[in-house]
C-alpha positions as CSV (number, residue, x, y, z in Angstrom):
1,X,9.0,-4.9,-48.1
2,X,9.2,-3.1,-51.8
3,X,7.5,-6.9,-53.3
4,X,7.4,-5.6,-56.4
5,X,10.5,-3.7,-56.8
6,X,12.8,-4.5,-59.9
7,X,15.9,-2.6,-61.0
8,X,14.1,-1.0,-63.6
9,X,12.1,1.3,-61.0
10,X,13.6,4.1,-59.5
11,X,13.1,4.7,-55.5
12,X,11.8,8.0,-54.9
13,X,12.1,9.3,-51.4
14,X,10.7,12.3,-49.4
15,X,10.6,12.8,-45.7
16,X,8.6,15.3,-44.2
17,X,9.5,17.2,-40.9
18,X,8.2,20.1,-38.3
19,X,10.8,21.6,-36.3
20,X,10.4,24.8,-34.2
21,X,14.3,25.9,-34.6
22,X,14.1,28.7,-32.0
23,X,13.1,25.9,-29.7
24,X,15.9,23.7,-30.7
25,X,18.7,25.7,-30.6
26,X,17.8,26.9,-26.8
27,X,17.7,23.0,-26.2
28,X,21.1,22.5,-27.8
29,X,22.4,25.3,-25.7
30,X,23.3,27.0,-29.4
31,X,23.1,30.5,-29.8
32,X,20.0,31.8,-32.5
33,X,22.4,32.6,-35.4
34,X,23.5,29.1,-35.5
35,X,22.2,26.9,-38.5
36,X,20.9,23.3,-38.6
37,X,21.3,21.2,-42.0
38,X,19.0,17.9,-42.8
39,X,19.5,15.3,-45.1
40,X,19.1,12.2,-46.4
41,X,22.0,9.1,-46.6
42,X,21.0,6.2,-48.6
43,X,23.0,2.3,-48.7
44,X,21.7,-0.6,-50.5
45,X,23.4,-4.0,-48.9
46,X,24.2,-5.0,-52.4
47,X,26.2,-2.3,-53.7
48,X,29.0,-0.4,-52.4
49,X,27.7,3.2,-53.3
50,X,26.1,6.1,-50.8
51,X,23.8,8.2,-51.8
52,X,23.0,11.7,-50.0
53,X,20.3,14.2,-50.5
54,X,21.0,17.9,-51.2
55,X,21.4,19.3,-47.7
56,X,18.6,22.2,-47.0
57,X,18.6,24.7,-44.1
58,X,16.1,23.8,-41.6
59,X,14.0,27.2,-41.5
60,X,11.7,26.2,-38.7
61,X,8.4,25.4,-40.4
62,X,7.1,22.2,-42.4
63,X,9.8,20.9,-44.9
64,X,10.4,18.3,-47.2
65,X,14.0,16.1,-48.1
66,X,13.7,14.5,-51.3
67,X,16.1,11.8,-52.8
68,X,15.8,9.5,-56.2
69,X,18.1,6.7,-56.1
70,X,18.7,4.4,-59.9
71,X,17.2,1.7,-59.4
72,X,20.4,0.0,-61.3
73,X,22.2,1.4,-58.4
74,X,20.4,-0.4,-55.6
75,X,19.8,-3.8,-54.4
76,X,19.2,-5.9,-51.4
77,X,18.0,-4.1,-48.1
78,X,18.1,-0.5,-48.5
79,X,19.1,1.5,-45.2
80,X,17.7,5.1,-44.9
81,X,19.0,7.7,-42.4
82,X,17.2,11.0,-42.2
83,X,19.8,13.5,-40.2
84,X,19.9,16.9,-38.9
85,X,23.2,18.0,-38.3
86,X,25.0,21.4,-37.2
87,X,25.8,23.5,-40.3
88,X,27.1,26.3,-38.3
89,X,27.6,27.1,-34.4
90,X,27.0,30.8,-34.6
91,X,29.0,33.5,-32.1
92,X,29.4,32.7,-28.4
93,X,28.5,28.9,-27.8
94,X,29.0,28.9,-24.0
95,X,27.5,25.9,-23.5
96,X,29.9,22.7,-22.4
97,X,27.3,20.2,-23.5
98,X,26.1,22.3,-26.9
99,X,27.5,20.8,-30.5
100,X,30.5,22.6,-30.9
101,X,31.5,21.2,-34.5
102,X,30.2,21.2,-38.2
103,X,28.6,18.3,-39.1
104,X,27.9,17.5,-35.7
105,X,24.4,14.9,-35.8
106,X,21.6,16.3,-33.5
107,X,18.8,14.1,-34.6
108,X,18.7,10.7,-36.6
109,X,16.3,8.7,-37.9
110,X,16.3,5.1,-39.5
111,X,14.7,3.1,-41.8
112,X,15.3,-0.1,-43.3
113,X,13.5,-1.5,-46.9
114,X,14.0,-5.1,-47.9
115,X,14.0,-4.2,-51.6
116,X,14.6,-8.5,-53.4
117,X,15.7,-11.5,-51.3
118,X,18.7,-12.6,-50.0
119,X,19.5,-14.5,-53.7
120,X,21.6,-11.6,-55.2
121,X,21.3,-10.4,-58.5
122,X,23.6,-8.9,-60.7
123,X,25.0,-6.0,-59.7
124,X,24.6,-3.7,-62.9
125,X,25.9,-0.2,-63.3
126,X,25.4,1.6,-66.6
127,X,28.8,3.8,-67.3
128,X,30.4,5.5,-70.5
129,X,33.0,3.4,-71.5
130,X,34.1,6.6,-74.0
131,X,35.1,8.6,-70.2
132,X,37.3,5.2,-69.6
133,X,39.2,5.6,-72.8
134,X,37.9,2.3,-74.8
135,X,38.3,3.4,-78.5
136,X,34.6,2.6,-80.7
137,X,32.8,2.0,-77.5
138,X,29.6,2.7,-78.9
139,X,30.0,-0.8,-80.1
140,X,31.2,-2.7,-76.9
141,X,28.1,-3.8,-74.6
142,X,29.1,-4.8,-71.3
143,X,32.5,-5.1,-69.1
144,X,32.7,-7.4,-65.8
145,X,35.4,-5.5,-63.4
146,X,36.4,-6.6,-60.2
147,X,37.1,-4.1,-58.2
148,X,39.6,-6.1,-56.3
149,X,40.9,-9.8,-56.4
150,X,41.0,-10.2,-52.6
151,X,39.0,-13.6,-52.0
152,X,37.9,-12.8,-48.3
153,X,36.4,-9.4,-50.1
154,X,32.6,-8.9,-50.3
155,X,31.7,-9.7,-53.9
156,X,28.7,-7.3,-53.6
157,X,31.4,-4.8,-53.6
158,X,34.1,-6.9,-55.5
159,X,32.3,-7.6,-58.4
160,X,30.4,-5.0,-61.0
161,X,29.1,-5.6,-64.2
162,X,29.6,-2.4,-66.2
163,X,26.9,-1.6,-68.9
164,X,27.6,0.5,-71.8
165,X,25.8,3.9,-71.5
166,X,27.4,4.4,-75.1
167,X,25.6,1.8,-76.4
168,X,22.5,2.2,-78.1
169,X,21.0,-1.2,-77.3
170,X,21.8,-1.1,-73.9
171,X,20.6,2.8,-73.2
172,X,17.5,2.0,-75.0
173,X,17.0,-1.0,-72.3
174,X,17.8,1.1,-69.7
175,X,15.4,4.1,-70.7
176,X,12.7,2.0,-72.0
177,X,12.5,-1.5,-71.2
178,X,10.5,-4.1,-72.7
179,X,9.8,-6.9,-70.9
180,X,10.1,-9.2,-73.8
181,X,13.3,-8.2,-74.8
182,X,15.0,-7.2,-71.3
183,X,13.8,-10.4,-70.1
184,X,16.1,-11.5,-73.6
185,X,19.1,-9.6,-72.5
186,X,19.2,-10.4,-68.7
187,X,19.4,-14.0,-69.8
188,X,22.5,-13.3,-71.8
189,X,24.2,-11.3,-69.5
190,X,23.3,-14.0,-66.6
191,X,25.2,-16.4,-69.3
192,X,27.7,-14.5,-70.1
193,X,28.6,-13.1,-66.0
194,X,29.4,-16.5,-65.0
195,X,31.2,-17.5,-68.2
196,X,33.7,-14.5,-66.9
197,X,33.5,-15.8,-63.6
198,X,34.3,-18.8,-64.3
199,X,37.2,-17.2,-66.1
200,X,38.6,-15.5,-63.2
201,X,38.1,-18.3,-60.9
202,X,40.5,-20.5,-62.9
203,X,43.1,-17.9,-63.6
204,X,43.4,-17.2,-59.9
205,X,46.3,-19.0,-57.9
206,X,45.0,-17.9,-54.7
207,X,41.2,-19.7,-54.9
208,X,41.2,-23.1,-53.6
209,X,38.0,-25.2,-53.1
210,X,39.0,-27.2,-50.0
211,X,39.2,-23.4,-48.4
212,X,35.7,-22.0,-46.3
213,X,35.3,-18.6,-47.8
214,X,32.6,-16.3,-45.9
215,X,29.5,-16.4,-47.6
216,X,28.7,-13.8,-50.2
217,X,32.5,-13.1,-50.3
218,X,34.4,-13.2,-54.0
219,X,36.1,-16.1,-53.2
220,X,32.7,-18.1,-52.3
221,X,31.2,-17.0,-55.6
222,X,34.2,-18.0,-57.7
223,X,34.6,-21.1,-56.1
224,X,30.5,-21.9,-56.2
225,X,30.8,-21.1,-60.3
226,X,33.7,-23.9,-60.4
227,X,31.2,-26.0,-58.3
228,X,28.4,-25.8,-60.6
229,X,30.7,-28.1,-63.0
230,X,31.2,-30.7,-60.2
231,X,34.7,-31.3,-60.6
232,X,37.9,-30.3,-58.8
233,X,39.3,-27.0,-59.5
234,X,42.1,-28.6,-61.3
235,X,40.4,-30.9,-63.3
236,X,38.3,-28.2,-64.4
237,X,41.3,-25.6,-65.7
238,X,42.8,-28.7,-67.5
239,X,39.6,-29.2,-69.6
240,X,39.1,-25.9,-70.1
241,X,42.8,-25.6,-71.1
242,X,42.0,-28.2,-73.7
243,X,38.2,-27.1,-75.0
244,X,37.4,-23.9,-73.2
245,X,33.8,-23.7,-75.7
246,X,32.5,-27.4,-74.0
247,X,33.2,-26.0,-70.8
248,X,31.5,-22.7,-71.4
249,X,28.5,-25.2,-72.9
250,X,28.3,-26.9,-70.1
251,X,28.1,-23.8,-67.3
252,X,25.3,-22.6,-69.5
253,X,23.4,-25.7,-69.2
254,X,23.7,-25.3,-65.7
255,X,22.9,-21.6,-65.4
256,X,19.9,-22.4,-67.3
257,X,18.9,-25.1,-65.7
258,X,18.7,-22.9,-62.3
């Protein structure tokens, strides 16, 4: 348990291993001029990205893997896989039962660290919105992109809320945050996240409330935002139709309420 983890704190990872290589290739039934690679291959539950280690030779004496994974990047239960894998079989493997292939896994070891609850938080990722063409995006702040519209999708996955690297606000939160004002910011960006949820909930033809979406899938988030209103999905685009700010009013009442 990482208790006090927030996404403000980096994860910084080293594993430390003693392996006598002459021993371990004669137990792999691979010749001595073959060469074994380790690594480390990092997931977080609640984002879609992997993250791998720069591979280093295993030499046959102590060694160290090290990995720094954004904390911005991470979230949920992080899964950690230390590896040693077969970077190359060397001349004359004769062996039926040796690794025969590159990238072939030899050793593997897991770890799991539960780094926040299972309430999910927002799933932030600072980007250039300059390297995605937005003209003055110096001046833009944030940008909520799904990465697909399919309902049954996970919305860990589904949904990202892009911050502005090219922002000076928002890269002087990310490089040196307050508490004061992050705590400020997170509050608006809470706000403003499910007003654009909201948004795509009642644009979509597909999302219907009477349907039981898997939980933590895009369709159960949009369809909990709608729920937060206590009305039917219809009745809600029809008054949002007619006064979209007293809707938007209202769903901020709620959000801060909880």
């Amino acid at each position: 348990m990482a208790e006090d983890w927030t996404y403000y704190d980096d994860i910084f990872i080293k594993c430390s291993f003693n392996l006598k290589l002459e021993d371990a290739l004669l137990r792999l039934r691979l010749p001595q001029d073959a060469r074994l690679g380790a690594v480390i291959i990092a997931r977080s539950s609640g984002t879609p990205l992997i993250t791998t280690s720069e591979v280093i030779d295993v030499r046959g004496t102590r060694q160290q893997v090290y990995l720094t994974l954004p904390g911005n990047q991470v979230a949920g239960t992080l899964a950690l896989e230390f590896q040693i894998s077969v970077l190359a079989t060397g001349h004359g493997v004769e062996s039926s039962i040796a690794p025969k292939r590159i990238g072939n896994t030899v050793f593997r070891s897991d770890r799991r660290i539960v780094l926040e609850g299972t309430a999910p938080r927002l799933p932030m990722l600072p980007v250039s919105f300059a390297e995605h063409g937005i003209a003055s995006s110096s001046a833009s702040l944030w940008w909520l992109r799904l990465t697909t519209r399919d309902l049954a999708a996970s919305a860990s996955a589904a949904i990202w809320l892009w911050l502005n690297a090219d922002n000076p606000f928002i890269s002087k939160m990310l490089e040196d945050p307050q508490p004061s004002e992050s705590d400020a910011w997170l509050r608006f960006l809470q706000v403003d996240f499910m007003r654009q949820l909201l948004r795509e909930a009642i644009s979509s033809d597909e999302l219907s409330l009477q349907t039981d979406y898997p939980e933590e899938s895009l369709g159960y988030v949009l369809s909990s935002v709608v729920r937060l209103l206590g009305e039917s999905l219809d009745q809600v685009r029809q008054r949002y139709r007619e006064d979209p700010g007293r809707v938007e009013a209202e769903l901020q009442s709620k959000v801060g309420a909880n």
